[in-house]
C-alpha cells in the first residue's frame, strides 16, 4: 500500500508541475508507517532558520490509528476530547484519558473520495455546544460534476453525533479539476468563518485568461470570510469585506467581485491559523513548480481593501506568470518560502502559545508533508526568509492541531498516527 501511495504521489506532483494537494498520498492508510517517536533535534544546524528551537515529534495516543486523517481539533471548552477528520468522510471522537473512540459523523454516502477530494475539514461554532452546529467542507458529485460544499450540520438528539438530515448547504463551488480543493475552515477571533479555496486545479492556474486566483468574480483561489452567526440565510457579509454590498457568489461565482473575498491570489491554501495572541492569520500555501510559501496577514483594520498574495503572478516571492495575471497591484510577499530541493508540499501550522516549551512561545511551527521536515520561525518575521534545514521527522504531516491549552499536535497521513510537538 505504501508503494502504491508513493507512485500515486509522484504522478500527481508531476501532473501539477510540482506541488499537488495539501497531502501527498493517494488516500487510505499505509501499512508501513513511521510510528516510532522522533527524538532528533532541529537545532544547531547553520541551515536552520534563525533562532530555531530544537523540537521532536512524540507519538501519542499510540493505541489509536486513523484512516487517511486530514485534521485534528478540539471543541470549544472541551479539553477532554479530540476529533479526527478522515478524508473518506468520517469523523472520529476520542477521549483523551481513555482513548475510547466513538463515531461523530459519517458522510461516506455523499462524499466523493479520491486523491485530493473528500472530507477535508471541520469547524465548530464558536459557542458550541450552545450553538450545536459544525461546519464541514467536502467534495461531492452532482450530475457528474465534481462539486465542493461548505455546509452546516446540527447534532442528533441524545448521542451527540452529526445529523445528516440537518445539512444546510452554504456555499457550492463547481471544481473544474480534481486537485486543489483547498478546504481549511476556521473561525477567526472576529467571530467570522474563514474558508480557503484552491485555484480550481490543473497546472499553473489554467482556467481563464488570468486564472482564477486573480479573478475577483470567483471564489476559487481565495480565502473568504462570512458571518454565519447573525441569523442571515445562508450567511451575511461582514461589513469590512472589500466587496461588501455586491451579490453573493455562493453558487459558483458571479458577475461582480465576490463580497465573500477576504484575500485573493492563493494557489491551494493547505492549513492556516490565527495567532491566539494578536489574531493575525498565518497561511501555508502549496506551490507550483519551485516554491512553497508561508504568508502572514495582520487583522483587517479600518479602511481594509483586501489582501492579494500574488498567485499566479508570483510563486512565493518569485515571478511566475506576471504577464498573464491581470492588473494586480500591491502584492504581498510571503514571510518565508523554500524551494523544491527542501520540500514539496507545505502544511501550515500554528504560532505556539503553550507552556511546555517556553523557548518556542511566539514562534510559528509548520511542516512539509512531502519531505517530512518540520520548522519554526520567529513570529515577527517580515522580509521573506528562504527556509532550509529542518527536523527530518519521517512523517507525512498533513495537518496540525492546537489543543485548548496551546500545545501542538500533528497527524501523520501515512500511518494514521497522532504526534505531539515536544522538546527533544
mmCIF file with all atom_site columns, C-alpha atoms in Angstrom, residues 131-275:
data_model
loop_
_atom_site.group_PDB
_atom_site.id
_atom_site.type_symbol
_atom_site.label_atom_id
_atom_site.label_alt_id
_atom_site.label_comp_id
_atom_site.label_asym_id
_atom_site.label_entity_id
_atom_site.label_seq_id
_atom_site.pdbx_PDB_ins_code
_atom_site.Cartn_x
_atom_site.Cartn_y
_atom_site.Cartn_z
_atom_site.occupancy
_atom_site.B_iso_or_equiv
_atom_site.pdbx_formal_charge
_atom_site.auth_seq_id
_atom_site.auth_comp_id
_atom_site.auth_asym_id
_atom_site.auth_atom_id
_atom_site.pdbx_PDB_model_num
ATOM 1   C CA . UNK A 1 131 ? -24.898 26.675 19.123  1.00 0.00 ? 131 UNK A CA 1
ATOM 2   C CA . UNK A 1 132 ? -24.767 22.983 18.266  1.00 0.00 ? 132 UNK A CA 1
ATOM 3   C CA . UNK A 1 133 ? -23.560 23.393 14.700  1.00 0.00 ? 133 UNK A CA 1
ATOM 4   C CA . UNK A 1 134 ? -20.491 22.032 12.986  1.00 0.00 ? 134 UNK A CA 1
ATOM 5   C CA . UNK A 1 135 ? -19.290 23.233 9.595   1.00 0.00 ? 135 UNK A CA 1
ATOM 6   C CA . UNK A 1 136 ? -17.804 20.868 7.024   1.00 0.00 ? 136 UNK A CA 1
ATOM 7   C CA . UNK A 1 137 ? -16.035 21.320 3.696   1.00 0.00 ? 137 UNK A CA 1
ATOM 8   C CA . UNK A 1 138 ? -16.318 18.286 1.463   1.00 0.00 ? 138 UNK A CA 1
ATOM 9   C CA . UNK A 1 139 ? -16.305 17.184 -2.163  1.00 0.00 ? 139 UNK A CA 1
ATOM 10  C CA . UNK A 1 140 ? -19.315 15.510 -3.737  1.00 0.00 ? 140 UNK A CA 1
ATOM 11  C CA . UNK A 1 141 ? -20.500 14.703 -7.264  1.00 0.00 ? 141 UNK A CA 1
ATOM 12  C CA . UNK A 1 142 ? -23.742 16.153 -8.653  1.00 0.00 ? 142 UNK A CA 1
ATOM 13  C CA . UNK A 1 143 ? -24.886 15.013 -12.112 1.00 0.00 ? 143 UNK A CA 1
ATOM 14  C CA . UNK A 1 144 ? -21.324 14.094 -12.977 1.00 0.00 ? 144 UNK A CA 1
ATOM 15  C CA . UNK A 1 145 ? -19.912 17.451 -11.795 1.00 0.00 ? 145 UNK A CA 1
ATOM 16  C CA . UNK A 1 146 ? -17.295 17.441 -9.047  1.00 0.00 ? 146 UNK A CA 1
ATOM 17  C CA . UNK A 1 147 ? -18.551 19.966 -6.503  1.00 0.00 ? 147 UNK A CA 1
ATOM 18  C CA . UNK A 1 148 ? -17.343 21.326 -3.167  1.00 0.00 ? 148 UNK A CA 1
ATOM 19  C CA . UNK A 1 149 ? -19.806 22.156 -0.401  1.00 0.00 ? 149 UNK A CA 1
ATOM 20  C CA . UNK A 1 150 ? -19.494 24.263 2.710   1.00 0.00 ? 150 UNK A CA 1
ATOM 21  C CA . UNK A 1 151 ? -22.342 23.029 4.882   1.00 0.00 ? 151 UNK A CA 1
ATOM 22  C CA . UNK A 1 152 ? -23.549 23.364 8.435   1.00 0.00 ? 152 UNK A CA 1
ATOM 23  C CA . UNK A 1 153 ? -24.919 20.399 10.369  1.00 0.00 ? 153 UNK A CA 1
ATOM 24  C CA . UNK A 1 154 ? -26.622 20.044 13.726  1.00 0.00 ? 154 UNK A CA 1
ATOM 25  C CA . UNK A 1 155 ? -26.259 17.181 16.176  1.00 0.00 ? 155 UNK A CA 1
ATOM 26  C CA . UNK A 1 156 ? -28.688 14.359 16.680  1.00 0.00 ? 156 UNK A CA 1
ATOM 27  C CA . UNK A 1 157 ? -30.701 14.339 19.881  1.00 0.00 ? 157 UNK A CA 1
ATOM 28  C CA . UNK A 1 158 ? -29.153 12.194 22.577  1.00 0.00 ? 158 UNK A CA 1
ATOM 29  C CA . UNK A 1 159 ? -25.987 10.687 21.165  1.00 0.00 ? 159 UNK A CA 1
ATOM 30  C CA . UNK A 1 160 ? -24.293 13.911 20.060  1.00 0.00 ? 160 UNK A CA 1
ATOM 31  C CA . UNK A 1 161 ? -23.316 12.893 16.535  1.00 0.00 ? 161 UNK A CA 1
ATOM 32  C CA . UNK A 1 162 ? -23.849 14.771 13.280  1.00 0.00 ? 162 UNK A CA 1
ATOM 33  C CA . UNK A 1 163 ? -27.372 14.583 11.886  1.00 0.00 ? 163 UNK A CA 1
ATOM 34  C CA . UNK A 1 164 ? -27.025 14.307 8.089   1.00 0.00 ? 164 UNK A CA 1
ATOM 35  C CA . UNK A 1 165 ? -30.649 15.333 7.587   1.00 0.00 ? 165 UNK A CA 1
ATOM 36  C CA . UNK A 1 166 ? -29.907 18.723 9.165   1.00 0.00 ? 166 UNK A CA 1
ATOM 37  C CA . UNK A 1 167 ? -27.496 19.811 6.413   1.00 0.00 ? 167 UNK A CA 1
ATOM 38  C CA . UNK A 1 168 ? -27.722 23.400 5.226   1.00 0.00 ? 168 UNK A CA 1
ATOM 39  C CA . UNK A 1 169 ? -25.520 23.991 2.184   1.00 0.00 ? 169 UNK A CA 1
ATOM 40  C CA . UNK A 1 170 ? -23.998 27.467 2.475   1.00 0.00 ? 170 UNK A CA 1
ATOM 41  C CA . UNK A 1 171 ? -21.633 27.538 -0.494  1.00 0.00 ? 171 UNK A CA 1
ATOM 42  C CA . UNK A 1 172 ? -21.474 25.418 -3.642  1.00 0.00 ? 172 UNK A CA 1
ATOM 43  C CA . UNK A 1 173 ? -18.429 25.582 -5.926  1.00 0.00 ? 173 UNK A CA 1
ATOM 44  C CA . UNK A 1 174 ? -18.007 23.509 -9.073  1.00 0.00 ? 174 UNK A CA 1
ATOM 45  C CA . UNK A 1 175 ? -14.474 22.126 -9.285  1.00 0.00 ? 175 UNK A CA 1
ATOM 46  C CA . UNK A 1 176 ? -13.029 22.129 -12.822 1.00 0.00 ? 176 UNK A CA 1
ATOM 47  C CA . UNK A 1 177 ? -10.302 19.656 -11.782 1.00 0.00 ? 177 UNK A CA 1
ATOM 48  C CA . UNK A 1 178 ? -9.932  17.056 -9.047  1.00 0.00 ? 178 UNK A CA 1
ATOM 49  C CA . UNK A 1 179 ? -6.980  18.758 -7.350  1.00 0.00 ? 179 UNK A CA 1
ATOM 50  C CA . UNK A 1 180 ? -6.515  21.999 -5.403  1.00 0.00 ? 180 UNK A CA 1
ATOM 51  C CA . UNK A 1 181 ? -9.742  21.675 -3.459  1.00 0.00 ? 181 UNK A CA 1
ATOM 52  C CA . UNK A 1 182 ? -8.272  23.737 -0.621  1.00 0.00 ? 182 UNK A CA 1
ATOM 53  C CA . UNK A 1 183 ? -10.600 23.220 2.242   1.00 0.00 ? 183 UNK A CA 1
ATOM 54  C CA . UNK A 1 184 ? -9.442  24.634 5.539   1.00 0.00 ? 184 UNK A CA 1
ATOM 55  C CA . UNK A 1 185 ? -12.227 26.242 7.586   1.00 0.00 ? 185 UNK A CA 1
ATOM 56  C CA . UNK A 1 186 ? -11.817 28.079 10.884  1.00 0.00 ? 186 UNK A CA 1
ATOM 57  C CA . UNK A 1 187 ? -13.456 30.796 12.921  1.00 0.00 ? 187 UNK A CA 1
ATOM 58  C CA . UNK A 1 188 ? -11.352 33.882 13.416  1.00 0.00 ? 188 UNK A CA 1
ATOM 59  C CA . UNK A 1 189 ? -11.123 35.971 16.583  1.00 0.00 ? 189 UNK A CA 1
ATOM 60  C CA . UNK A 1 190 ? -13.654 38.320 14.959  1.00 0.00 ? 190 UNK A CA 1
ATOM 61  C CA . UNK A 1 191 ? -16.274 35.531 15.104  1.00 0.00 ? 191 UNK A CA 1
ATOM 62  C CA . UNK A 1 192 ? -16.434 35.151 11.317  1.00 0.00 ? 192 UNK A CA 1
ATOM 63  C CA . UNK A 1 193 ? -15.949 31.908 9.425   1.00 0.00 ? 193 UNK A CA 1
ATOM 64  C CA . UNK A 1 194 ? -12.941 31.736 7.088   1.00 0.00 ? 194 UNK A CA 1
ATOM 65  C CA . UNK A 1 195 ? -12.645 29.239 4.228   1.00 0.00 ? 195 UNK A CA 1
ATOM 66  C CA . UNK A 1 196 ? -9.665  28.699 1.922   1.00 0.00 ? 196 UNK A CA 1
ATOM 67  C CA . UNK A 1 197 ? -10.334 27.558 -1.640  1.00 0.00 ? 197 UNK A CA 1
ATOM 68  C CA . UNK A 1 198 ? -7.794  26.299 -4.161  1.00 0.00 ? 198 UNK A CA 1
ATOM 69  C CA . UNK A 1 199 ? -7.495  27.793 -7.636  1.00 0.00 ? 199 UNK A CA 1
ATOM 70  C CA . UNK A 1 200 ? -9.532  25.105 -9.389  1.00 0.00 ? 200 UNK A CA 1
ATOM 71  C CA . UNK A 1 201 ? -6.680  22.742 -10.110 1.00 0.00 ? 201 UNK A CA 1
ATOM 72  C CA . UNK A 1 202 ? -4.720  21.643 -13.096 1.00 0.00 ? 202 UNK A CA 1
ATOM 73  C CA . UNK A 1 203 ? -1.337  23.305 -13.508 1.00 0.00 ? 203 UNK A CA 1
ATOM 74  C CA . UNK A 1 204 ? -0.443  26.987 -13.424 1.00 0.00 ? 204 UNK A CA 1
ATOM 75  C CA . UNK A 1 205 ? -3.955  28.271 -12.565 1.00 0.00 ? 205 UNK A CA 1
ATOM 76  C CA . UNK A 1 206 ? -5.007  27.292 -16.067 1.00 0.00 ? 206 UNK A CA 1
ATOM 77  C CA . UNK A 1 207 ? -8.685  28.327 -16.143 1.00 0.00 ? 207 UNK A CA 1
ATOM 78  C CA . UNK A 1 208 ? -9.499  31.663 -17.756 1.00 0.00 ? 208 UNK A CA 1
ATOM 79  C CA . UNK A 1 209 ? -7.255  34.336 -19.291 1.00 0.00 ? 209 UNK A CA 1
ATOM 80  C CA . UNK A 1 210 ? -5.802  35.395 -15.927 1.00 0.00 ? 210 UNK A CA 1
ATOM 81  C CA . UNK A 1 211 ? -6.590  32.216 -13.991 1.00 0.00 ? 211 UNK A CA 1
ATOM 82  C CA . UNK A 1 212 ? -8.978  32.026 -11.050 1.00 0.00 ? 212 UNK A CA 1
ATOM 83  C CA . UNK A 1 213 ? -6.831  33.316 -8.202  1.00 0.00 ? 213 UNK A CA 1
ATOM 84  C CA . UNK A 1 214 ? -6.643  36.850 -9.667  1.00 0.00 ? 214 UNK A CA 1
ATOM 85  C CA . UNK A 1 215 ? -10.256 36.833 -10.888 1.00 0.00 ? 215 UNK A CA 1
ATOM 86  C CA . UNK A 1 216 ? -12.409 38.619 -8.275  1.00 0.00 ? 216 UNK A CA 1
ATOM 87  C CA . UNK A 1 217 ? -15.646 37.198 -9.708  1.00 0.00 ? 217 UNK A CA 1
ATOM 88  C CA . UNK A 1 218 ? -14.960 33.657 -8.478  1.00 0.00 ? 218 UNK A CA 1
ATOM 89  C CA . UNK A 1 219 ? -14.315 32.173 -5.053  1.00 0.00 ? 219 UNK A CA 1
ATOM 90  C CA . UNK A 1 220 ? -11.610 29.860 -6.410  1.00 0.00 ? 220 UNK A CA 1
ATOM 91  C CA . UNK A 1 221 ? -8.097  30.812 -5.352  1.00 0.00 ? 221 UNK A CA 1
ATOM 92  C CA . UNK A 1 222 ? -9.366  32.867 -2.402  1.00 0.00 ? 222 UNK A CA 1
ATOM 93  C CA . UNK A 1 223 ? -9.705  32.962 1.346   1.00 0.00 ? 223 UNK A CA 1
ATOM 94  C CA . UNK A 1 224 ? -13.231 34.070 2.103   1.00 0.00 ? 224 UNK A CA 1
ATOM 95  C CA . UNK A 1 225 ? -14.824 35.489 5.254   1.00 0.00 ? 225 UNK A CA 1
ATOM 96  C CA . UNK A 1 226 ? -18.528 35.168 6.050   1.00 0.00 ? 226 UNK A CA 1
ATOM 97  C CA . UNK A 1 227 ? -20.859 35.708 9.004   1.00 0.00 ? 227 UNK A CA 1
ATOM 98  C CA . UNK A 1 228 ? -22.759 32.544 9.922   1.00 0.00 ? 228 UNK A CA 1
ATOM 99  C CA . UNK A 1 229 ? -23.837 33.586 13.421  1.00 0.00 ? 229 UNK A CA 1
ATOM 100 C CA . UNK A 1 230 ? -26.051 36.611 12.699  1.00 0.00 ? 230 UNK A CA 1
ATOM 101 C CA . UNK A 1 231 ? -29.052 34.537 11.617  1.00 0.00 ? 231 UNK A CA 1
ATOM 102 C CA . UNK A 1 232 ? -28.956 35.576 7.953   1.00 0.00 ? 232 UNK A CA 1
ATOM 103 C CA . UNK A 1 233 ? -29.590 32.809 5.408   1.00 0.00 ? 233 UNK A CA 1
ATOM 104 C CA . UNK A 1 234 ? -27.369 31.324 4.161   1.00 0.00 ? 234 UNK A CA 1
ATOM 105 C CA . UNK A 1 235 ? -24.922 33.846 5.674   1.00 0.00 ? 235 UNK A CA 1
ATOM 106 C CA . UNK A 1 236 ? -24.188 37.559 5.964   1.00 0.00 ? 236 UNK A CA 1
ATOM 107 C CA . UNK A 1 237 ? -21.246 39.505 4.565   1.00 0.00 ? 237 UNK A CA 1
ATOM 108 C CA . UNK A 1 238 ? -19.056 41.236 7.165   1.00 0.00 ? 238 UNK A CA 1
ATOM 109 C CA . UNK A 1 239 ? -19.213 44.989 6.653   1.00 0.00 ? 239 UNK A CA 1
ATOM 110 C CA . UNK A 1 240 ? -15.420 45.197 6.431   1.00 0.00 ? 240 UNK A CA 1
ATOM 111 C CA . UNK A 1 241 ? -15.093 42.849 3.458   1.00 0.00 ? 241 UNK A CA 1
ATOM 112 C CA . UNK A 1 242 ? -13.717 44.745 0.428   1.00 0.00 ? 242 UNK A CA 1
ATOM 113 C CA . UNK A 1 243 ? -16.642 43.970 -1.909  1.00 0.00 ? 243 UNK A CA 1
ATOM 114 C CA . UNK A 1 244 ? -19.429 44.080 0.681   1.00 0.00 ? 244 UNK A CA 1
ATOM 115 C CA . UNK A 1 245 ? -22.693 45.101 -0.976  1.00 0.00 ? 245 UNK A CA 1
ATOM 116 C CA . UNK A 1 246 ? -22.207 43.057 -4.139  1.00 0.00 ? 246 UNK A CA 1
ATOM 117 C CA . UNK A 1 247 ? -24.395 39.996 -4.799  1.00 0.00 ? 247 UNK A CA 1
ATOM 118 C CA . UNK A 1 248 ? -23.061 36.889 -3.052  1.00 0.00 ? 248 UNK A CA 1
ATOM 119 C CA . UNK A 1 249 ? -21.148 34.274 -5.035  1.00 0.00 ? 249 UNK A CA 1
ATOM 120 C CA . UNK A 1 250 ? -22.277 31.262 -3.008  1.00 0.00 ? 250 UNK A CA 1
ATOM 121 C CA . UNK A 1 251 ? -23.271 29.422 -6.200  1.00 0.00 ? 251 UNK A CA 1
ATOM 122 C CA . UNK A 1 252 ? -20.063 29.178 -8.269  1.00 0.00 ? 252 UNK A CA 1
ATOM 123 C CA . UNK A 1 253 ? -19.387 32.882 -8.661  1.00 0.00 ? 253 UNK A CA 1
ATOM 124 C CA . UNK A 1 254 ? -21.000 35.998 -10.049 1.00 0.00 ? 254 UNK A CA 1
ATOM 125 C CA . UNK A 1 255 ? -20.735 38.899 -12.469 1.00 0.00 ? 255 UNK A CA 1
ATOM 126 C CA . UNK A 1 256 ? -19.166 41.275 -9.930  1.00 0.00 ? 256 UNK A CA 1
ATOM 127 C CA . UNK A 1 257 ? -16.342 40.960 -7.403  1.00 0.00 ? 257 UNK A CA 1
ATOM 128 C CA . UNK A 1 258 ? -17.437 38.483 -4.757  1.00 0.00 ? 258 UNK A CA 1
ATOM 129 C CA . UNK A 1 259 ? -18.273 40.092 -1.395  1.00 0.00 ? 259 UNK A CA 1
ATOM 130 C CA . UNK A 1 260 ? -17.118 36.960 0.426   1.00 0.00 ? 260 UNK A CA 1
ATOM 131 C CA . UNK A 1 261 ? -13.461 37.536 -0.545  1.00 0.00 ? 261 UNK A CA 1
ATOM 132 C CA . UNK A 1 262 ? -11.028 38.397 2.251   1.00 0.00 ? 262 UNK A CA 1
ATOM 133 C CA . UNK A 1 263 ? -7.770  37.529 0.474   1.00 0.00 ? 263 UNK A CA 1
ATOM 134 C CA . UNK A 1 264 ? -7.086  36.533 -3.125  1.00 0.00 ? 264 UNK A CA 1
ATOM 135 C CA . UNK A 1 265 ? -4.125  35.173 -5.029  1.00 0.00 ? 265 UNK A CA 1
ATOM 136 C CA . UNK A 1 266 ? -3.717  31.805 -3.296  1.00 0.00 ? 266 UNK A CA 1
ATOM 137 C CA . UNK A 1 267 ? -2.984  28.541 -5.096  1.00 0.00 ? 267 UNK A CA 1
ATOM 138 C CA . UNK A 1 268 ? -4.062  25.898 -2.609  1.00 0.00 ? 268 UNK A CA 1
ATOM 139 C CA . UNK A 1 269 ? -4.021  27.162 0.989   1.00 0.00 ? 269 UNK A CA 1
ATOM 140 C CA . UNK A 1 270 ? -3.459  23.994 2.976   1.00 0.00 ? 270 UNK A CA 1
ATOM 141 C CA . UNK A 1 271 ? -3.996  24.846 6.599   1.00 0.00 ? 271 UNK A CA 1
ATOM 142 C CA . UNK A 1 272 ? -3.935  28.286 8.136   1.00 0.00 ? 272 UNK A CA 1
ATOM 143 C CA . UNK A 1 273 ? -4.421  29.523 11.686  1.00 0.00 ? 273 UNK A CA 1
ATOM 144 C CA . UNK A 1 274 ? -4.970  32.610 13.782  1.00 0.00 ? 274 UNK A CA 1
ATOM 145 C CA . UNK A 1 275 ? -2.383  33.545 16.391  1.00 0.00 ? 275 UNK A CA 1
#
